[in-house]
Amino acid sequence: MYSTAFLDLPPFQSAAGTVRLPGSKSISNRVLLLAGLAAGTTVVHDLLDSDDTRVMLTALETLGCTLRRDGSALHVTGLGGQLQQRNAKLFLGNAGTAMRPLTAALAVLAATQGGQFELSGVARMHERPIGDLVDALRQLGCPVTDLGQPGFPPLRVGDSGQHALHTERTIRVRGDVSSQFLTALLLALPLVTEQGPVTIEVDGELISKPYIDITLGLLARFGIEVQRSDYQRFVLPQGSQYKSPGSIHVEGDASSASYFVALGALAGIDQPVRIEGVGFDAIQGDIRFVEAAQAMGAAVTGGPGWLEVRRGAWPLKGITLDCNHIPDAAMTLAVMALYADSPTRLNNIASWRVKETDRIAAMATELRKLGATVEEGADYIVVQPLQHWQAATIHTYDDHRMAMCLSLASLNVLAGAQPPCTVRIEDPKCVAKTFPDYFDALFSLVEPVAGAVPVLAIDGPTASGKGTLATELAERLGYHLLDSGALYRATALAAKDAGIALDDGPALAAMAANLDLRFTGHDVFLNGREITHPLRLESTGGMASQVSVHPEVRQALHALQLGFRRAPGLVADGRDMGTVVFPDAPLKVFLTASAEQRAARRYRQLIEKGNSANIDSLRIDLEARDARDKNRAVAPLKPAEDAELLDNSQLSIEDSVVQVLNWWQQRQPF
Ligand SMILES: Nc1ncnc2c1ncn2[C@@H]1O[C@H](COP(=O)(O)OP(=O)(O)OP(=O)(O)O)[C@@H](O)[C@H]1O
Ligand SMILES: Nc1ccn([C@H]2C[C@H](O)[C@@H](COP(=O)(O)O)O2)c(=O)n1
């Protein structure tokens, strides 16, 4: 996951390959609640691991459910409808799929068994309506207290007393703001069917009906057959009891699939994008996003648990669609619309306004930053095809779908953007709500425009702080890291192992071309042997310097270094990053510090690691190494003509980082 302040997406020109989707959020949290209410143990397979499921799991544990992980399966032992804790405070983040059903279930359990629970979330959760559900629970006789603004979380359910509920009354709930209110009641009210059936009637036109189908389907898996008349009246039979199905599988998230369906439709030019985990047999309503994508031109094939998507019509075709049945996935259509031949109008999307953010306003604002013409209304959005693209910084409003949808703007070159535009996604970690590895999945499928993956090159003499600076910059930018010196050092170690003389250029090059070198986190392996410690020894640095004078060795390591240039970007440090290996790097920094400072730093570094060292001999060695690196015939250590010079003798590490990030920012089009 990218925990950086922002993530710059270089322009991409095609996509191909396979993505395995994480589990559905809607199914995961419903299954967890049902398993938590049922008696016995339910083994849940392929559960989504994300912010929203984590708050539900924490809540269940707080309430007394037992959770046990077994590989990718989670064993949930439920409460069997009996409260084990009568008092708890639950923090539910921004997870509507946890807040609404837990409010209903705990209101009913607290009222009938005596208990009191407080439910709260992040600030945005306290702006998301829940009043219609609270009204329904109060009709039933459940005590519910507003702890903030009436009609919104935080709430207290229960008052520690026991109450007879009016289960004989028909419970009325509004269905036109969020279908989660009805879902919450359907999941919770089987708890109070002892005396007779419980009837729920929906006021207003029920939105997002497919989500109700998921709820009914999962209730059936847990032994509760709800009688449904249209989508207006729902009857829970007398004596309904949750029966664990034993084990249950969570299918891949159909809303998350929408980004990859769109990717295939836009950029699956020679090869398809294959999506695994969700297919035409999906029980999630958002699978019908596929029909909308097909209407725009996507060529889709599929089967149980899989889809393959290629570009069909191009440019895409603008559409007008009632999106009530696919409220979440429909956001993806708004970005696909930029690539269409005519305007796209998405109707009946009022629920977007009460989601993680006001998604109609957010979508319109962010698409306009890219140059698009967008019209928004109370419950619709119209997006015009985009001809004149602009690089943009996309604000994501702590909304995972804004981040994932807008990432698709990075295919702008396919719509003729000249020059192709970089898209900056702010707060990329917001995708953790449903798809923590989204950007890794995206990068594994897309092919950047040639030369578009940016490189930040840092060259300089020994112990100038290149590695330290490069590591910090890579972390803050979310970029890959190339410590090119490590390749020369590994070559030197391999030569030592193989008994190859350090002046035998051809033999060294033959070996360097076939180095079996693996970087795993901070550890480095050569031919399967860990070399993390010997790699960093001063003596190894000296041998690396000797190895690196041979043009053949440099040539042998060239392609390996170029291979590190992968999306979203690279920070590379060494001696010739800016001059030879990445001459087109948009920022080259030549980092220096006085020999005295460098010797002192290296001395401290070695002492801190528990090695013995002598500062005078360190200085002699590093000056000798500098001289060799500067004076060799090929790729000598020197600043590139267009390098920024940074003498950090008097700078802290943070000062240097800030300075380089400033230079980097000056080169961005934002
Ligand atoms: N600006 C700075 N101020 C103080 N210490 C620094 C600064 N930059 C780096 N250092 C320290 O100097 C030491 C050497 O830094 P580092 O290993 O990053 O250098 P390097 O240029 O990558 O060396 P080499 O070329 O040998 O790989 C480290 O202990 C690091 O913490
Ligand atoms: N791009 C590079 C990187 C390193 N070398 C050589 C010269 C150095 O003295 C030696 C070790 O590098 P370090 O790990 O200390 O950065 O490797 C090079 O020639 N070109």
PDB file of C-alpha atoms and ligand atoms in Angstrom, residues 459 462 466 483-486 488-489 536 541 544-545 548 554 561 573-577 602 625 629 632 635, ligand 2:
ATOM      1  CA  ASP A 459      25.156  10.676  -7.944  1.00  0.00           C
ATOM      2  CA  THR A 462      31.510   7.732  -1.360  1.00  0.00           C
ATOM      3  CA  LYS A 466      23.375   9.217  -1.489  1.00  0.00           C
ATOM      4  CA  ASP A 483      21.197   1.291  -5.171  1.00  0.00           C
ATOM      5  CA  SER A 484      23.409   0.776  -8.203  1.00  0.00           C
ATOM      6  CA  GLY A 485      26.517   0.506  -6.051  1.00  0.00           C
ATOM      7  CA  ALA A 486      25.044  -2.694  -4.624  1.00  0.00           C
ATOM      8  CA  TYR A 488      28.957  -3.515  -8.367  1.00  0.00           C
ATOM      9  CA  ARG A 489      29.489  -4.644  -4.796  1.00  0.00           C
ATOM     10  CA  ARG A 536      28.093  -3.091   3.006  1.00  0.00           C
ATOM     11  CA  GLY A 541      33.154  -0.986  -1.595  1.00  0.00           C
ATOM     12  CA  ALA A 544      33.463  -2.737  -6.234  1.00  0.00           C
ATOM     13  CA  SER A 545      35.317   0.387  -7.265  1.00  0.00           C
ATOM     14  CA  SER A 548      33.549  -0.911 -11.921  1.00  0.00           C
ATOM     15  CA  ARG A 554      29.352  -1.639 -16.760  1.00  0.00           C
ATOM     16  CA  GLN A 561      19.702  -1.195 -13.903  1.00  0.00           C
ATOM     17  CA  ASP A 573      21.765   6.406  -6.660  1.00  0.00           C
ATOM     18  CA  GLY A 574      25.313   5.761  -7.799  1.00  0.00           C
ATOM     19  CA  ARG A 575      28.065   7.397  -9.807  1.00  0.00           C
ATOM     20  CA  ASP A 576      26.642   7.544 -13.328  1.00  0.00           C
ATOM     21  CA  MET A 577      22.887   7.524 -12.872  1.00  0.00           C
ATOM     22  CA  ARG A 602      31.327   6.736   7.728  1.00  0.00           C
ATOM     23  CA  ARG A 625      38.119   5.378  -4.067  1.00  0.00           C
ATOM     24  CA  ASP A 629      35.833   6.518  -9.584  1.00  0.00           C
ATOM     25  CA  ARG A 632      38.309   5.886 -14.873  1.00  0.00           C
ATOM     26  CA  ALA A 635      31.321   6.604 -16.887  1.00  0.00           C
TER      27      ALA A 635
HETATM   28  N1  LIG B   2      26.567   3.733 -10.527  1.00  0.00           N
HETATM   29  C1  LIG B   2      27.652   3.272  -9.903  1.00  0.00           C
HETATM   30  C2  LIG B   2      27.602   2.835  -8.594  1.00  0.00           C
HETATM   31  C3  LIG B   2      28.744   2.340  -8.015  1.00  0.00           C
HETATM   32  N2  LIG B   2      29.869   2.257  -8.723  1.00  0.00           N
HETATM   33  C4  LIG B   2      31.086   1.682  -8.158  1.00  0.00           C
HETATM   34  C5  LIG B   2      32.013   2.714  -7.627  1.00  0.00           C
HETATM   35  C6  LIG B   2      31.870   2.664  -6.166  1.00  0.00           C
HETATM   36  O1  LIG B   2      33.042   3.035  -5.500  1.00  0.00           O
HETATM   37  C7  LIG B   2      31.438   1.253  -5.904  1.00  0.00           C
HETATM   38  C8  LIG B   2      30.575   1.054  -4.697  1.00  0.00           C
HETATM   39  O2  LIG B   2      29.520   1.996  -4.732  1.00  0.00           O
HETATM   40  P1  LIG B   2      28.694   2.414  -3.418  1.00  0.00           P
HETATM   41  O3  LIG B   2      27.900   1.233  -2.997  1.00  0.00           O
HETATM   42  O4  LIG B   2      29.673   2.802  -2.397  1.00  0.00           O
HETATM   43  O5  LIG B   2      27.811   3.542  -3.864  1.00  0.00           O
HETATM   44  O6  LIG B   2      30.759   0.834  -7.057  1.00  0.00           O
HETATM   45  C9  LIG B   2      29.893   2.698 -10.009  1.00  0.00           C
HETATM   46  O7  LIG B   2      30.940   2.657 -10.660  1.00  0.00           O
HETATM   47  N3  LIG B   2      28.789   3.174 -10.566  1.00  0.00           N
END
